[in-house]
XYZ file of N, CA and C in Angstrom:
339
model
N -14.247 -9.229 2.010
C -12.643 -9.296 1.856
C -12.413 -8.278 0.728
N -12.139 -7.025 1.101
C -11.834 -6.010 -0.026
C -10.540 -6.190 -0.500
N -9.634 -7.081 0.072
C -8.338 -7.346 -0.479
C -8.423 -7.964 -1.829
N -9.433 -8.707 -2.243
C -9.588 -9.325 -3.591
C -9.609 -8.259 -4.672
N -10.575 -7.271 -4.394
C -10.830 -6.229 -5.342
C -9.536 -5.451 -5.508
N -8.758 -5.144 -4.394
C -7.512 -4.453 -4.609
C -6.526 -5.337 -5.178
N -6.488 -6.595 -5.124
C -5.660 -7.431 -5.718
C -5.857 -7.296 -7.260
N -7.178 -7.397 -7.675
C -7.562 -7.223 -9.114
C -7.062 -6.030 -9.692
N -7.149 -4.802 -8.913
C -6.684 -3.562 -9.354
C -5.172 -3.611 -9.568
N -4.410 -4.129 -8.650
C -3.037 -4.249 -8.769
C -2.559 -5.097 -9.927
N -3.255 -6.228 -10.128
C -2.975 -7.123 -11.368
C -3.192 -6.375 -12.580
N -4.253 -5.622 -12.728
C -4.649 -4.736 -13.882
C -3.449 -3.719 -14.262
N -2.931 -3.077 -13.088
C -1.868 -2.220 -13.266
C -0.560 -2.880 -13.783
N -0.197 -3.988 -13.025
C 0.971 -4.462 -13.313
C 1.108 -5.093 -14.800
N -0.138 -5.800 -15.107
C -0.128 -6.311 -16.559
C 0.011 -5.202 -17.579
N -0.737 -4.229 -17.346
C -0.667 -3.030 -18.328
C 0.799 -2.429 -18.304
N 1.290 -2.328 -17.221
C 2.660 -1.650 -17.195
C 3.658 -2.581 -17.803
N 3.568 -3.860 -17.541
C 4.430 -4.837 -18.051
C 4.348 -4.976 -19.708
N 3.043 -4.825 -20.254
C 2.792 -4.845 -21.629
C 3.302 -3.639 -22.229
N 3.349 -2.336 -21.577
C 3.962 -1.193 -22.230
C 5.374 -1.449 -22.183
N 6.001 -2.202 -21.574
C 7.447 -2.395 -21.494
C 7.982 -3.651 -22.226
N 7.029 -4.282 -22.890
C 7.219 -5.514 -23.606
C 7.821 -6.606 -22.734
N 7.380 -6.672 -21.454
C 7.856 -7.789 -20.595
C 7.214 -9.003 -20.772
N 8.043 -10.027 -20.517
C 7.354 -11.346 -20.658
C 7.088 -12.187 -19.379
N 7.687 -11.573 -18.379
C 7.400 -12.215 -17.036
C 7.718 -11.196 -15.923
N 6.714 -11.160 -15.035
C 6.803 -10.297 -13.842
C 7.394 -11.044 -12.675
N 8.462 -10.665 -12.084
C 9.006 -11.567 -11.047
C 8.795 -11.110 -9.645
N 8.600 -9.676 -9.549
C 8.520 -9.173 -8.172
C 7.652 -7.754 -8.297
N 6.808 -7.672 -7.301
C 5.865 -6.502 -7.325
C 6.086 -5.793 -5.896
N 6.602 -4.615 -5.959
C 6.694 -3.833 -4.537
C 5.677 -2.962 -4.298
N 4.868 -3.031 -3.323
C 3.785 -2.190 -2.983
C 3.976 -1.516 -1.687
N 3.484 -0.334 -1.702
C 3.409 0.602 -0.447
C 1.859 0.501 0.017
N 1.644 0.211 1.222
C 0.279 0.169 1.695
C 0.216 0.813 2.951
N -0.599 1.870 3.126
C -0.790 2.717 4.307
C -1.369 1.980 5.400
N -1.003 2.185 6.690
C -1.506 1.510 7.852
C -2.985 1.843 7.961
N -3.514 3.052 7.418
C -4.837 3.491 7.594
C -5.791 2.685 6.566
N -5.223 2.069 5.540
C -6.127 1.259 4.574
C -6.692 0.078 5.237
N -5.979 -0.518 6.313
C -6.335 -1.679 7.079
C -6.476 -2.840 6.090
N -5.417 -2.865 5.057
C -5.384 -3.982 4.217
C -4.585 -5.101 4.929
N -5.049 -6.350 4.889
C -4.543 -7.498 5.485
C -3.341 -8.017 4.411
N -2.032 -7.843 4.681
C -1.110 -8.159 3.718
C -1.235 -9.782 3.171
N -1.393 -10.566 3.981
C -1.528 -12.000 3.644
C -2.554 -12.218 2.762
N -3.718 -11.667 3.121
C -4.991 -11.845 2.346
C -4.688 -11.191 0.988
N -4.051 -10.133 0.898
C -3.866 -9.397 -0.485
C -2.846 -10.321 -1.199
N -1.929 -10.993 -0.580
C -0.923 -11.816 -1.324
C -1.642 -13.021 -1.890
N -2.525 -13.640 -1.079
C -3.320 -14.755 -1.406
C -4.192 -14.547 -2.494
N -4.948 -13.361 -2.524
C -5.894 -12.961 -3.517
C -5.035 -12.727 -4.811
N -3.904 -11.967 -4.766
C -3.229 -11.664 -5.985
C -2.753 -13.121 -6.702
N -2.154 -13.964 -5.844
C -1.794 -15.162 -6.337
C -2.808 -15.901 -7.116
N -3.889 -15.898 -6.554
C -5.083 -16.622 -7.201
C -5.526 -15.985 -8.517
N -5.527 -14.695 -8.580
C -5.931 -13.933 -9.807
C -4.744 -13.944 -10.752
N -3.574 -14.021 -10.257
C -2.400 -13.977 -11.227
C -2.097 -15.245 -11.966
N -2.770 -16.343 -11.469
C -2.514 -17.609 -12.231
C -2.669 -17.639 -13.622
N -1.717 -18.189 -14.431
C -1.923 -18.331 -15.904
C -1.671 -16.946 -16.618
N -1.060 -15.938 -15.797
C -0.663 -14.659 -16.448
C 0.800 -14.554 -16.435
N 1.446 -13.484 -16.927
C 2.817 -13.318 -16.680
C 3.328 -13.006 -15.288
N 2.277 -12.680 -14.423
C 2.536 -12.387 -13.115
C 2.427 -13.491 -12.308
N 2.207 -14.698 -12.710
C 1.952 -15.980 -12.085
C 3.294 -16.260 -11.284
N 3.276 -16.345 -9.961
C 4.485 -16.758 -9.190
C 5.213 -15.548 -8.789
N 4.848 -14.309 -9.104
C 5.622 -13.204 -8.797
C 5.585 -12.992 -7.380
N 6.692 -12.607 -6.741
C 6.815 -12.147 -5.250
C 6.032 -10.889 -5.072
N 5.224 -10.765 -4.101
C 4.547 -9.509 -3.738
C 5.185 -9.076 -2.443
N 6.005 -8.110 -2.581
C 6.738 -7.437 -1.385
C 5.974 -6.224 -0.957
N 5.444 -6.253 0.409
C 4.690 -5.073 0.899
C 5.473 -4.498 1.896
N 5.413 -3.197 1.761
C 5.985 -2.175 2.892
C 4.702 -1.518 3.450
N 4.508 -1.623 4.844
C 3.468 -0.920 5.438
C 3.934 0.446 5.754
N 3.226 1.526 5.272
C 3.645 2.824 5.583
C 2.933 3.242 6.884
N 3.648 3.779 7.828
C 2.910 4.177 9.093
C 2.055 5.421 8.929
N 1.065 5.411 9.820
C 0.142 6.590 9.938
C 0.775 7.792 10.656
N 1.154 8.844 9.911
C 1.755 9.870 10.371
C 0.890 11.177 10.233
N 0.783 12.062 11.203
C 0.003 13.233 11.199
C 0.986 14.465 11.447
N 0.545 15.686 10.973
C 1.179 16.984 11.319
C 0.024 17.900 11.712
N 0.370 18.506 12.814
C -0.449 19.376 13.584
C -0.439 20.772 12.802
N -1.658 21.231 12.259
C -1.661 22.453 11.666
C -1.591 23.642 12.599
N -1.731 23.390 13.955
C -1.643 24.369 14.901
C -0.291 24.753 15.320
N 0.530 23.722 15.629
C 1.790 23.968 16.120
C 3.087 23.383 15.191
N 2.620 22.527 14.248
C 3.607 22.098 13.212
C 4.271 20.702 13.686
N 3.893 20.268 14.890
C 4.450 18.948 15.278
C 4.046 17.810 14.333
N 4.985 16.975 13.861
C 4.831 15.763 13.168
C 5.050 14.497 14.127
N 3.917 13.661 13.902
C 3.947 12.481 14.941
C 3.332 11.300 14.301
N 3.761 10.165 14.943
C 3.009 8.997 14.476
C 1.695 8.937 15.212
N 0.626 8.591 14.472
C -0.762 8.542 14.958
C -0.938 7.141 15.714
N -1.050 7.101 16.988
C -1.260 5.854 17.696
C -2.743 5.682 17.982
N -3.329 4.333 17.727
C -4.690 3.872 17.947
C -5.627 4.950 17.332
N -5.423 5.563 16.196
C -6.207 6.458 15.498
C -6.646 7.617 16.378
N -5.727 8.028 17.171
C -6.055 9.312 18.072
C -5.459 10.403 17.209
N -6.339 11.204 16.557
C -5.851 12.339 15.759
C -5.801 13.506 16.686
N -5.045 13.535 17.756
C -4.850 14.654 18.463
C -3.248 14.891 18.623
N -2.892 16.129 18.464
C -1.427 16.536 18.619
C -0.950 16.168 20.035
N 0.008 15.295 20.075
C 0.615 15.126 21.479
C 1.257 16.261 22.134
N 1.625 17.243 21.357
C 2.292 18.528 21.927
C 1.253 19.525 22.535
N 0.376 19.848 21.515
C -0.763 20.880 21.885
C -2.131 20.462 22.021
N -2.256 19.205 21.770
C -3.662 18.578 21.875
C -4.722 19.130 21.010
N -4.299 19.764 19.857
C -5.099 20.174 18.720
C -5.625 19.092 17.913
N -6.872 19.187 17.392
C -7.434 18.058 16.570
C -7.284 18.610 15.010
N -6.596 19.677 14.846
C -6.434 20.196 13.534
C -5.206 19.535 12.931
N -5.439 18.255 12.458
C -4.359 17.406 12.039
C -4.480 17.124 10.508
N -3.333 17.192 9.887
C -3.274 16.757 8.410
C -2.530 15.485 8.520
N -3.136 14.441 7.636
C -2.558 13.066 7.489
C -1.423 13.238 6.575
N -0.168 12.962 6.974
C 1.035 12.984 6.111
C 1.240 11.747 5.249
N 1.040 10.732 6.006
C 1.188 9.425 5.332
C 0.324 8.331 6.060
N 0.191 7.171 5.398
C -0.645 6.130 5.952
C -1.824 5.806 5.236
N -2.101 6.533 4.138
C -3.170 6.208 3.252
C -2.791 5.579 1.940
N -1.552 5.402 1.752
C -0.997 4.956 0.548
C -1.614 3.503 0.134
N -1.750 3.333 -1.167
C -1.948 2.086 -1.809
C -1.478 2.217 -3.138
N -0.289 1.794 -3.319
C 0.442 2.126 -4.622
C 1.458 0.913 -4.853
N 1.540 0.788 -6.190
C 2.601 -0.122 -6.680
C 3.804 0.739 -6.899
N 4.877 0.488 -6.174
C 6.062 1.204 -6.110
C 6.960 1.019 -7.283
N 7.238 -0.382 -7.450
C 7.933 -0.711 -8.709
C 7.722 -2.315 -9.024
N 8.181 -2.591 -10.214
C 7.981 -3.972 -10.664
C 9.364 -4.446 -11.152
N 9.635 -5.734 -10.982
C 10.883 -6.364 -11.620
C 10.265 -7.334 -12.546
N 10.723 -7.132 -13.840
C 10.251 -7.806 -14.967
C 11.456 -8.282 -15.731
N 11.121 -9.432 -16.649
C 12.079 -9.788 -17.660
C 11.573 -9.503 -18.975
């Protein structure tokens, strides 16, 4: 379960950020998670809740937005949603694809008191 190590990294980031802003409570954490990361949102939330116990992030809502996997063809310029990890341009069938989004794993923002 790689979600637990990801949850630990997120907790480290939010606690450090909260401390830098003299926050006493973290109420919400907004995450951007790319489809290609294959992170299971419910497992991540569960792991985060377990790790955040007895910290200022205890009870924080973890709001996750899944970012779709989008590619751009370097041959014809077509931008498209990648379906079933088929990295072929639907227009010209080139495999010369740049991943535009879908690999994100980021804390977008925090709500703190």
